[in-house]
Amino acid sequence: MARRRARAGLFRSVSGGGAAIALDEVETSILRSLAVQMMELIGPGDGPADADGAERDPLAELFAEGPSKPPEDPALARLFPDAYEDGKDAAEFRRFTENDLRARKRDDALAVIRALDAGGDELRLTPEQSRQWLGALNDLRLTLGTRLEVTEEENDELYRLPDSDPRKPLVMAYLWLGGLQESLVATLHP
């Protein structure tokens, strides 16, 4: 029996869980570039060792405190929103959760980059990699949507932008990422 190939640009389910997708060179390049930019936006994480080369203390990391103020960049504020309306509660919650959330988002973007770098005619993702891709695609769409000032109301004007509009490439990427995300969700919840 011949193995079913993923349709170009759409995820399909694979046996044992996970998903597969066929991307051309241009799609791979765009997606990789966006994932790298996402990692740059989120910022560097802690390395595997301290500056002096000593191993990090896992117990100290557990109690490490992060920022207490929301990010000033609107895209980062969208990725790391306040969990509470009360400023004091929001600051306290952010202090103990944002570092982990940033690390997870970096890991998700890195999973996309590694899968793309592995190459091949078809990318095959494990269930865990599929979850990471879903997180990264969501983060990319949130970021692009924030940059494009997409609101919850229908933004029909974005769909009718002339080719000369400088936002057009971002809109096309935003819509394409939405299609990828939707097809990946469908593989995870058939």
N, CA and C of each residue as an Amber inpcrd file, in Angstrom:
protein
   570
   0.8470000  -1.1680000   0.0000000   0.0000000   0.0000000   0.0000000
   0.8960000   1.2350000   0.0000000   0.6040000   2.1640000  -0.8790000
   1.4000000   3.3830000  -0.9860000   1.0980000   4.3170000   0.1800000
   2.1370000   4.9630000   0.6530000   1.9760000   5.9200000   1.7430000
   1.3390000   7.1930000   1.1900000   0.3330000   7.6760000   1.8850000
  -0.3540000   8.8980000   1.4690000   0.5400000  10.0950000   1.7320000
   0.6870000  10.9310000   0.7450000   1.5310000  12.1140000   0.8480000
   0.6860000  13.3130000   1.2710000   1.2880000  14.1780000   2.0690000
   0.5960000  15.3950000   2.5020000   0.3870000  16.3060000   1.2980000
  -0.7840000  16.9220000   1.2340000  -1.0180000  17.9200000   0.1910000
  -0.1410000  19.1170000   0.4940000   0.3830000  19.7060000  -0.5420000
   1.2660000  20.8600000  -0.3580000   0.5690000  21.9340000   0.4670000
   1.2420000  22.3720000   1.5220000   0.7380000  23.4670000   2.3340000
  -0.3240000  23.1160000   3.3480000  -0.7100000  21.8530000   3.4530000
  -1.7030000  21.4390000   4.4350000  -1.1780000  20.2580000   5.2360000
  -1.4490000  20.2640000   6.5290000  -1.0690000  19.1310000   7.3650000
  -2.0570000  17.9950000   7.1560000  -1.5740000  16.7890000   7.3430000
  -2.4370000  15.6070000   7.3640000  -2.0290000  14.7590000   8.5590000
  -2.9540000  13.9730000   9.0440000  -2.6640000  13.0630000  10.1630000
  -1.7640000  11.9380000   9.7000000  -0.9470000  11.4480000  10.6230000
  -0.1270000  10.2710000  10.3460000  -0.4490000   9.2130000  11.3920000
  -0.2280000   7.9710000  11.0290000  -0.5300000   6.8940000  11.9770000
   0.3510000   7.0360000  13.2090000  -0.2150000   6.7400000  14.3650000
   0.5070000   6.8700000  15.6190000   0.4570000   8.2700000  16.1870000
  -0.3320000   9.1290000  15.5840000  -0.4200000  10.5200000  16.0400000
   0.5540000  11.3830000  15.2790000   0.4840000  12.6500000  15.4990000
   1.3640000  13.5710000  14.8060000   0.7750000  14.0010000  13.4770000
   1.6010000  14.6560000  12.6850000   1.1400000  15.2260000  11.4290000
   2.2810000  15.2680000  10.4290000   1.9100000  15.4520000   9.1720000
   2.8970000  15.5910000   8.1090000   2.4620000  16.7310000   7.2040000
   3.4600000  17.3700000   6.5830000   3.1880000  18.4700000   5.6550000
   4.2970000  18.5200000   4.6170000   3.9240000  18.8570000   3.3990000
   4.8980000  19.0870000   2.3330000   4.9730000  20.5900000   2.1070000
   6.1680000  21.1310000   2.2310000   6.3910000  22.5630000   2.0140000
   7.4240000  22.7380000   0.9150000   7.2120000  23.7370000   0.0530000
   8.2290000  24.0000000  -0.9560000   9.3340000  24.8660000  -0.3470000
  10.3700000  25.1430000  -1.1290000  11.5200000  25.8860000  -0.6040000
  11.1430000  27.2870000  -0.1240000  10.2550000  27.9540000  -0.8370000
   9.8590000  29.3090000  -0.4620000   9.0820000  29.2790000   0.8550000
   8.1330000  28.3490000   0.9710000   7.3650000  28.2270000   2.2110000
   8.2690000  27.9000000   3.3890000   9.2000000  27.0010000   3.1730000
  10.1480000  26.6390000   4.2210000  10.9740000  27.8450000   4.6410000
  11.4500000  28.6030000   3.6770000  12.2650000  29.7770000   3.9640000
  11.4730000  30.8280000   4.7440000  10.2390000  31.0720000   4.3290000
   9.4040000  32.0730000   5.0150000   9.1120000  31.6240000   6.4410000
   8.7110000  30.3780000   6.6030000   8.3680000  29.8740000   7.9270000
   9.5850000  29.8710000   8.8440000  10.7270000  29.4870000   8.3290000
  11.9500000  29.4900000   9.1310000  12.3120000  30.9170000   9.5510000
  12.2310000  31.8480000   8.6060000  12.5390000  33.2460000   8.9080000
  11.5990000  33.7930000   9.9810000  10.3150000  33.4930000   9.8810000
   9.3560000  33.9660000  10.8830000   9.6480000  33.3650000  12.2590000
  10.0050000  32.0820000  12.2980000  10.2990000  31.4270000  13.5810000
  11.5660000  32.0160000  14.2060000  12.5730000  32.3150000  13.3880000
  13.7980000  32.9450000  13.8990000  13.4730000  34.3330000  14.4420000
  12.6600000  35.0890000  13.7040000  12.2760000  36.4210000  14.1740000
  11.4870000  36.3410000  15.4770000  10.6640000  35.2860000  15.6130000
   9.9060000  35.0970000  16.8550000  10.8650000  34.8820000  18.0220000
  11.8780000  34.0690000  17.8150000  12.8580000  33.8330000  18.8770000
  13.5820000  35.1260000  19.2420000  13.9060000  35.9310000  18.2390000
  14.5730000  37.2080000  18.5040000  13.6570000  38.1510000  19.2650000
  12.3660000  38.1650000  18.9180000  11.4060000  39.0230000  19.6040000
  11.2390000  38.6140000  21.0620000  11.1350000  37.3240000  21.3080000
  10.9450000  36.8180000  22.6730000  12.1780000  37.0770000  23.5230000
  13.3320000  37.0160000  22.8990000  14.5670000  37.3040000  23.6130000
  15.3190000  36.0480000  24.0050000  16.5840000  36.2200000  24.3400000
  17.4110000  35.0620000  24.6830000  16.9890000  34.4530000  26.0120000
  17.1810000  33.1820000  26.0880000  16.9110000  32.4770000  27.3400000
  18.2090000  32.2210000  28.0600000  18.0890000  31.5940000  29.2000000
  19.2890000  31.2090000  29.9280000  19.9510000  30.0700000  29.1830000
  21.2560000  30.0780000  29.1470000  21.9940000  28.9980000  28.5200000
  22.0590000  27.8000000  29.4390000  22.6980000  26.7320000  28.9950000
  22.7870000  25.5330000  29.8190000  23.6860000  25.6900000  31.0420000
  24.4740000  26.7260000  31.0570000  25.3640000  26.9380000  32.2000000
  25.4720000  28.4300000  32.4770000  25.9130000  28.7690000  33.6620000
  26.1390000  30.1650000  34.0050000  27.3250000  30.6920000  33.2150000
  27.5330000  32.0000000  33.2850000  28.6110000  32.6370000  32.5350000
  29.9720000  32.0320000  32.8660000  30.1490000  31.5840000  34.1080000
  31.4450000  31.0180000  34.4870000  31.5700000  29.5380000  34.1110000
  30.5450000  29.0040000  33.4360000  30.5900000  27.6130000  32.9860000
  30.0220000  26.6300000  33.9850000  29.6640000  27.0820000  35.1880000
  29.1020000  26.1810000  36.1920000  27.6670000  25.8110000  35.8070000
  27.2670000  24.6160000  36.1710000  25.8950000  24.1760000  35.8970000
  24.9180000  25.0110000  36.7000000  23.7250000  25.2180000  36.1300000
  22.6820000  25.9700000  36.8250000  22.0960000  25.1060000  37.9310000
  21.6070000  25.7610000  38.9430000  20.9630000  25.0930000  40.0650000
  19.4660000  24.9860000  39.7780000  18.9240000  23.7700000  39.5670000
  17.5000000  23.6070000  39.2540000  16.5820000  24.1670000  40.3470000
  16.9930000  24.0440000  41.6130000  16.1740000  24.5780000  42.6990000
  16.1260000  26.1020000  42.6410000  17.2530000  26.7130000  42.3480000
  17.2860000  28.1730000  42.2240000  16.4410000  28.6260000  41.0380000
  16.4710000  27.8590000  39.9350000  15.6580000  28.1910000  38.7680000
  14.1780000  28.1190000  39.1000000  13.8050000  27.1750000  39.9360000
  12.4020000  27.0150000  40.3170000  11.8800000  28.2750000  40.9950000
  12.7180000  28.9330000  41.7500000  12.2990000  30.1200000  42.4910000
  12.7860000  31.4300000  41.8560000  13.3300000  31.3380000  40.6290000
  13.7880000  32.5420000  39.9430000  12.5920000  33.4410000  39.6330000
  12.8130000  34.7110000  39.7810000  11.7420000  35.6630000  39.5260000
  11.9480000  36.3320000  38.1820000  10.8450000  36.5560000  37.5030000
  10.8790000  37.2230000  36.2070000  10.4110000  38.6620000  36.3290000
  10.0970000  39.2750000  35.1980000   9.6560000  40.6680000  35.2100000
   8.2930000  40.8040000  35.8960000   8.0290000  41.9780000  36.4360000
   6.7440000  42.2150000  37.0810000   5.8890000  43.2020000  36.2900000
   6.4570000  43.7900000  35.2310000   5.7120000  44.7310000  34.3980000
   5.4740000  44.1110000  33.0260000   4.3270000  44.4250000  32.4130000
   4.0810000  43.9130000  31.0590000   5.0790000  44.5040000  30.0670000
   5.3590000  43.7670000  28.9950000   6.2770000  44.2910000  27.9790000
   5.7090000  45.5510000  27.3330000   6.5860000  46.4400000  26.9040000
   6.1520000  47.6730000  26.2370000   5.7880000  47.4230000  24.7790000
   6.4600000  46.4800000  24.1280000   6.1610000  46.1600000  22.7340000
   4.7530000  45.5540000  22.6670000   3.8580000  46.0970000  21.8440000
   2.4880000  45.5830000  21.7730000   2.4030000  44.1010000  21.4090000
   3.2990000  43.6180000  20.5350000   3.2790000  42.2040000  20.1610000
   3.6540000  41.3320000  21.3510000   4.6730000  41.7320000  22.0990000
   5.0560000  40.9770000  23.2930000   3.9710000  41.0530000  24.3600000
   3.3320000  42.2010000  24.4640000   2.2300000  42.3300000  25.4280000
   1.0910000  41.3950000  25.0530000   0.9020000  41.1570000  23.7630000
  -0.1340000  40.2180000  23.3080000   0.2740000  38.7800000  23.6090000
   1.5550000  38.4820000  23.4620000   2.0530000  37.1280000  23.7460000
   2.1080000  36.8390000  25.2410000   2.3200000  37.8960000  26.0410000
   2.4500000  37.7530000  27.4900000   1.4850000  38.7090000  28.1900000
   0.1730000  38.4680000  28.0390000  -0.8050000  39.3960000  28.6270000
  -0.8780000  39.2450000  30.1450000  -1.4220000  40.2750000  30.7840000
  -1.6690000  40.1960000  32.2260000  -2.7160000  39.1270000  32.4970000
  -2.5110000  38.3480000  33.5340000  -3.4580000  37.2990000  33.8990000
  -4.5830000  37.8320000  34.7770000  -4.3690000  38.9740000  35.3760000
  -5.3510000  39.5710000  36.2880000  -5.5200000  41.0420000  35.9590000
  -6.7140000  41.5640000  36.2290000  -6.9560000  42.9900000  36.0210000
  -6.2780000  43.8250000  37.1020000  -6.2480000  43.3120000  38.3170000
  -5.6150000  44.0210000  39.4210000  -4.1040000  44.0710000  39.1640000
  -3.5530000  45.2800000  39.1640000  -2.1390000  45.4550000  38.8570000
  -1.2030000  44.6860000  39.7630000  -1.5120000  44.6420000  41.0560000
  -0.6440000  43.9420000  42.0050000  -0.6690000  42.4370000  41.7510000
  -1.8770000  41.8820000  41.5630000  -1.9920000  40.4440000  41.2910000
  -1.3380000  40.0880000  39.9590000  -1.5340000  40.9480000  38.9570000
  -0.9450000  40.7090000  37.6390000   0.5800000  40.7100000  37.7190000
   1.1280000  41.6690000  38.4400000   2.5840000  41.7630000  38.5750000
   3.1440000  40.5380000  39.2890000   2.4670000  40.1210000  40.3540000
   2.9230000  38.9550000  41.1260000   2.8720000  37.6870000  40.2790000
   1.7820000  37.5030000  39.5530000   1.6320000  36.3230000  38.7010000
   2.6960000  36.3330000  37.6040000   2.8810000  37.4820000  36.9600000
   3.8640000  37.6050000  35.8840000   5.2700000  37.2790000  36.3910000
   5.5880000  37.7530000  37.5770000   6.9190000  37.5500000  38.1590000
   7.2930000  36.0770000  38.2400000   6.2920000  35.2230000  38.5080000
   6.5830000  33.8070000  38.6930000   6.2430000  32.9350000  37.4850000
   5.6850000  33.5060000  36.4230000   5.2930000  32.6740000  35.2790000
   5.9150000  33.0800000  33.9440000   6.2650000  34.3520000  33.7810000
   6.6730000  34.8030000  32.4520000   7.9510000  34.1280000  31.9550000
   8.9140000  33.8990000  32.8070000  10.1450000  33.2430000  32.3500000
   9.8580000  31.8690000  31.7660000   9.0050000  31.0930000  32.4380000
   8.6600000  29.7620000  31.9200000   7.8920000  29.8590000  30.6090000
   6.9810000  30.8110000  30.5300000   6.2040000  30.9870000  29.3110000
   7.1050000  31.3990000  28.1510000   8.0480000  32.2850000  28.4110000
   8.9980000  32.6830000  27.3700000   9.8330000  31.4790000  26.9160000
  10.2750000  30.6690000  27.8620000  11.0760000  29.4930000  27.5200000
  10.2700000  28.5310000  26.6530000   8.9960000  28.3310000  26.9980000
   8.1590000  27.4300000  26.2050000   7.9660000  27.9690000  24.7950000
   7.7450000  29.2560000  24.6670000   7.5540000  29.8540000  23.3500000
   8.8350000  29.7790000  22.5200000   9.9940000  29.9600000  23.1530000
  11.2700000  29.7910000  22.4490000  11.4330000  28.3400000  21.9990000
  11.1150000  27.3980000  22.8780000  11.2190000  25.9750000  22.5270000
  10.3100000  25.6260000  21.3590000   9.1020000  26.1940000  21.3430000
   8.1670000  25.9250000  20.2500000   8.7290000  26.4440000  18.9260000
   9.2400000  27.6740000  18.9250000   9.8160000  28.2420000  17.6990000
  11.0430000  27.4440000  17.2620000  11.8470000  27.0240000  18.2200000
  13.0360000  26.2350000  17.8950000  12.6560000  24.8720000  17.3120000
  11.5660000  24.2770000  17.7750000  11.1010000  23.0000000  17.2240000
  10.7350000  23.1600000  15.7480000  10.1410000  24.2850000  15.3950000
   9.8030000  24.5580000  13.9950000  11.0840000  24.6740000  13.1810000
  12.0380000  25.4490000  13.6700000  13.3000000  25.6510000  12.9530000
  14.0200000  24.3130000  12.7600000  14.0910000  23.5170000  13.7980000
  14.8000000  22.2210000  13.6910000  14.1200000  21.2900000  12.6990000
  12.7950000  21.2390000  12.7190000  12.0760000  20.3770000  11.7770000
  12.3000000  20.8470000  10.3400000  12.2640000  22.1540000  10.1370000
  12.4950000  22.6970000   8.7950000  13.9220000  22.4400000   8.3410000
  14.8810000  22.5650000   9.2540000  16.2860000  22.3300000   8.9150000
  16.5590000  20.8620000   8.5940000  15.7550000  19.9610000   9.1660000
  15.9250000  18.5330000   8.8760000  15.5910000  18.2400000   7.4210000
  14.7510000  19.1050000   6.8380000  14.4590000  19.0350000   5.4070000
  13.6870000  17.8070000   4.9810000  13.8000000  17.5220000   3.7060000
  13.0720000  16.4170000   3.1060000  11.8480000  16.9150000   2.3580000
  11.2780000  16.0180000   1.5500000  10.1020000  16.3800000   0.7580000
   8.8700000  16.5590000   1.6270000   8.8720000  15.8750000   2.7560000
   7.7120000  15.9370000   3.6380000   8.2010000  15.9590000   5.0860000
   7.6840000  16.9050000   5.8590000   8.0090000  16.9640000   7.2820000
   7.0280000  16.0790000   8.0370000   7.5620000  15.2060000   8.8740000
   6.7140000  14.3450000   9.7030000   6.9660000  14.7220000  11.1590000
   5.8890000  15.1050000  11.8270000   5.9820000  15.5740000  13.2010000
   5.3810000  14.5610000  14.1650000   6.0400000  14.3720000  15.2920000
   5.4790000  13.5480000  16.3600000   4.3200000  14.3230000  16.9950000
   3.5230000  13.6830000  17.8450000   2.4690000  14.4260000  18.5350000
   3.0250000  15.6110000  19.3430000   4.1610000  15.4390000  20.0090000
   4.7600000  16.5340000  20.7770000   5.2270000  17.6610000  19.8540000
   5.8690000  17.3090000  18.7490000   6.2970000  18.3310000  17.7890000
   5.0800000  19.0540000  17.2060000   4.0050000  18.3330000  16.9680000
   2.7820000  18.9490000  16.4480000   2.2510000  19.9810000  17.4330000
   2.2850000  19.6510000  18.7160000   1.8380000  20.6040000  19.7410000
   2.7290000  21.8390000  19.7380000   4.0400000  21.6250000  19.6070000
   4.9640000  22.7570000  19.5780000   4.7360000  23.6230000  18.3370000
   4.5160000  22.9880000  17.2100000   4.2340000  23.7350000  15.9860000
   2.9480000  24.5350000  16.1420000   1.9520000  23.9340000  16.7480000
   0.6840000  24.6350000  16.9390000   0.8940000  25.8740000  17.8070000
   1.6760000  25.7320000  18.8800000   1.9920000  26.8780000  19.7240000
   2.7470000  27.9550000  18.9620000   3.7380000  27.5510000  18.1640000
   4.5330000  28.5150000  17.4040000   3.6910000  29.2110000  16.3390000
   2.8490000  28.4510000  15.6350000   1.9840000  29.0670000  14.6290000
   1.0410000  30.0750000  15.2650000   0.5110000  29.7260000  16.4280000
  -0.3730000  30.6420000  17.1410000   0.3830000  31.9170000  17.5330000
   1.5840000  31.7610000  18.0650000   2.3860000  32.9210000  18.4650000
   2.7230000  33.8050000  17.2690000   3.0480000  33.1820000  16.1400000
   3.3610000  33.9470000  14.9410000   2.1440000  34.7320000  14.4630000
   0.9770000  34.1020000  14.4640000  -0.2450000  34.7920000  14.0370000
  -0.6030000  35.9250000  14.9980000  -0.4650000  35.6840000  16.2990000
  -0.7500000  36.7510000  17.2590000   0.1720000  37.9530000  17.0340000
   1.4340000  37.6740000  16.7820000   2.4080000  38.7380000  16.5630000
   2.0980000  39.5140000  15.2870000   1.8720000  38.7900000  14.1890000
   1.5530000  39.4690000  12.9380000   0.2270000  40.2170000  13.0530000
  -0.7580000  39.6110000  13.6980000  -2.0460000  40.2640000  13.8900000
  -1.9100000  41.5560000  14.6830000  -1.0510000  41.5490000  15.6880000
  -0.8170000  42.7590000  16.4740000  -0.1400000  43.8230000  15.6180000
   0.8630000  43.4300000  14.8620000   1.5680000  44.3840000  13.9930000
   0.6170000  44.9710000  12.9420000  -0.3450000  44.1500000  12.4690000
  -1.3080000  44.5990000  11.4620000  -2.5270000  45.2830000  12.0830000
  -2.5730000  45.3000000  13.4080000  -3.6930000  45.8710000  14.1570000
  -5.0150000  45.1760000  13.8280000  -4.9510000  43.8500000  13.6970000
  -6.1520000  43.0570000  13.4730000  -6.9580000  43.0540000  14.7640000
  -8.2540000  43.2750000  14.6400000  -9.1350000  43.2640000  15.8060000
 -10.0780000  42.0740000  15.6890000 -10.8790000  41.8660000  16.7150000
 -11.8250000  40.7520000  16.6840000 -12.9180000  40.9720000  15.6450000
 -13.2120000  42.2260000  15.3360000 -14.1560000  42.5010000  14.2680000
 -13.5040000  42.1080000  12.9460000 -14.3280000  41.7630000  11.9740000
 -13.8100000  41.3570000  10.6560000 -13.0630000  42.5220000  10.0150000
 -11.8520000  42.2860000   9.5970000 -11.0310000  43.3040000   8.9400000
 -11.0230000  43.0560000   7.4360000 -12.1690000  43.3020000   6.7870000
 -12.2770000  43.0600000   5.3500000 -11.2530000  43.8380000   4.5440000
 -10.8820000  45.0320000   5.0330000  -9.9310000  45.8540000   4.2920000
  -8.5980000  45.1430000   4.1020000  -8.1920000  44.3150000   5.0620000
  -6.9240000  43.5900000   4.9260000  -6.9560000  42.6120000   3.7530000
  -8.1340000  42.0710000   3.4640000  -8.2550000  41.1070000   2.3760000
  -8.2610000  41.7870000   1.0090000  -8.4670000  43.0870000   0.9820000
  -8.5570000  43.8210000  -0.2820000  -7.4080000  44.8040000  -0.4670000
  -6.3220000  44.6040000   0.2140000  -5.1820000  45.5220000   0.0770000
  -4.6090000  45.4360000  -1.3360000  -4.2560000  46.5700000  -1.9110000
  -3.5820000  46.5200000  -3.2120000  -2.1750000  45.9520000  -3.0430000
  -1.6470000  45.4040000  -4.1030000  -0.2970000  44.8240000  -4.0460000
   0.7520000  45.8530000  -3.6590000   0.4790000  47.1250000  -3.8910000
   1.4450000  48.1750000  -3.5730000   1.4750000  48.5260000  -2.0860000
   0.4990000  48.0450000  -1.3120000   0.4500000  48.3370000   0.1230000
   1.5880000  47.6060000   0.8290000   2.3950000  48.3170000   1.6260000
   3.5340000  47.6640000   2.2910000   3.1130000  46.5860000   3.2970000
   1.8540000  46.5920000   3.7210000   1.3710000  45.5630000   4.6530000
   1.0160000  44.2540000   3.9610000   0.9090000  44.2720000   2.6490000
   0.4380000  43.0990000   1.8980000   1.2230000  41.8180000   2.2140000
   2.5600000  41.8350000   2.2290000   3.2830000  40.5900000   2.5460000
   2.9470000  40.0560000   3.9490000   2.8040000  40.9600000   4.9290000
   2.4510000  40.5160000   6.2790000   1.0480000  39.9280000   6.3130000
   0.1200000  40.5440000   5.5740000  -1.2520000  40.0220000   5.5150000
  -1.2500000  38.6320000   4.8830000  -0.5100000  38.4720000   3.8080000
  -0.4420000  37.1630000   3.1410000   0.1430000  36.1070000   4.0930000
   1.1890000  36.4790000   4.8240000   1.7830000  35.5480000   5.7910000
   0.7880000  35.2320000   6.9050000   0.0910000  36.2330000   7.3880000
  -0.9170000  36.0520000   8.4480000  -1.9980000  35.0640000   8.0030000
  -2.5070000  35.2420000   6.7950000  -3.5510000  34.3500000   6.2710000
  -3.0150000  32.9460000   6.0380000  -1.8010000  32.8510000   5.5110000
  -1.1900000  31.5460000   5.2550000  -0.9670000  30.7860000   6.5620000
  -0.4470000  31.4900000   7.5680000  -0.2410000  30.8500000   8.8680000
  -1.5690000  30.3740000   9.4530000  -2.6380000  31.1280000   9.2280000
  -3.9560000  30.7110000   9.6900000  -4.3910000  29.4050000   9.0480000
  -4.1170000  29.2570000   7.7560000  -4.4350000  28.0110000   7.0610000
  -3.6200000  26.8460000   7.5850000  -2.3330000  27.0800000   7.8160000
  -1.4880000  26.0280000   8.3910000  -2.0030000  25.6140000   9.7700000
  -2.2970000  26.6170000  10.5920000  -2.7770000  26.3520000  11.9500000
  -4.0870000  25.5610000  11.9180000  -5.0040000  25.9660000  11.0600000
  -6.2970000  25.2790000  10.9610000  -6.1330000  23.8320000  10.5230000
  -5.2540000  23.5900000   9.5410000  -5.0690000  22.2120000   9.0740000
  -4.3620000  21.3690000  10.1290000  -3.4690000  21.9650000  10.9110000
  -2.8000000  21.2190000  11.9870000  -3.7870000  20.8860000  13.0980000
  -4.6320000  21.8230000  13.4590000  -5.6600000  21.5500000  14.4840000
  -6.5390000  20.3800000  14.0310000  -6.8910000  20.3520000  12.7360000
  -7.7510000  19.2850000  12.2210000  -7.0790000  17.9120000  12.3380000
  -5.7480000  17.8640000  12.2470000  -5.0630000  16.5660000  12.3730000
  -5.0410000  16.1040000  13.8380000  -5.0290000  17.0590000  14.7490000
  -4.9500000  16.7200000  16.1640000  -6.3140000  16.3790000  16.7570000
  -7.3600000  16.8890000  16.1150000  -8.7260000  16.6530000  16.5820000
  -9.6050000  16.2070000  15.4210000  -9.3410000  14.9880000  14.8990000
 -10.0990000  14.5460000  13.7050000 -11.5860000  14.3450000  13.9850000
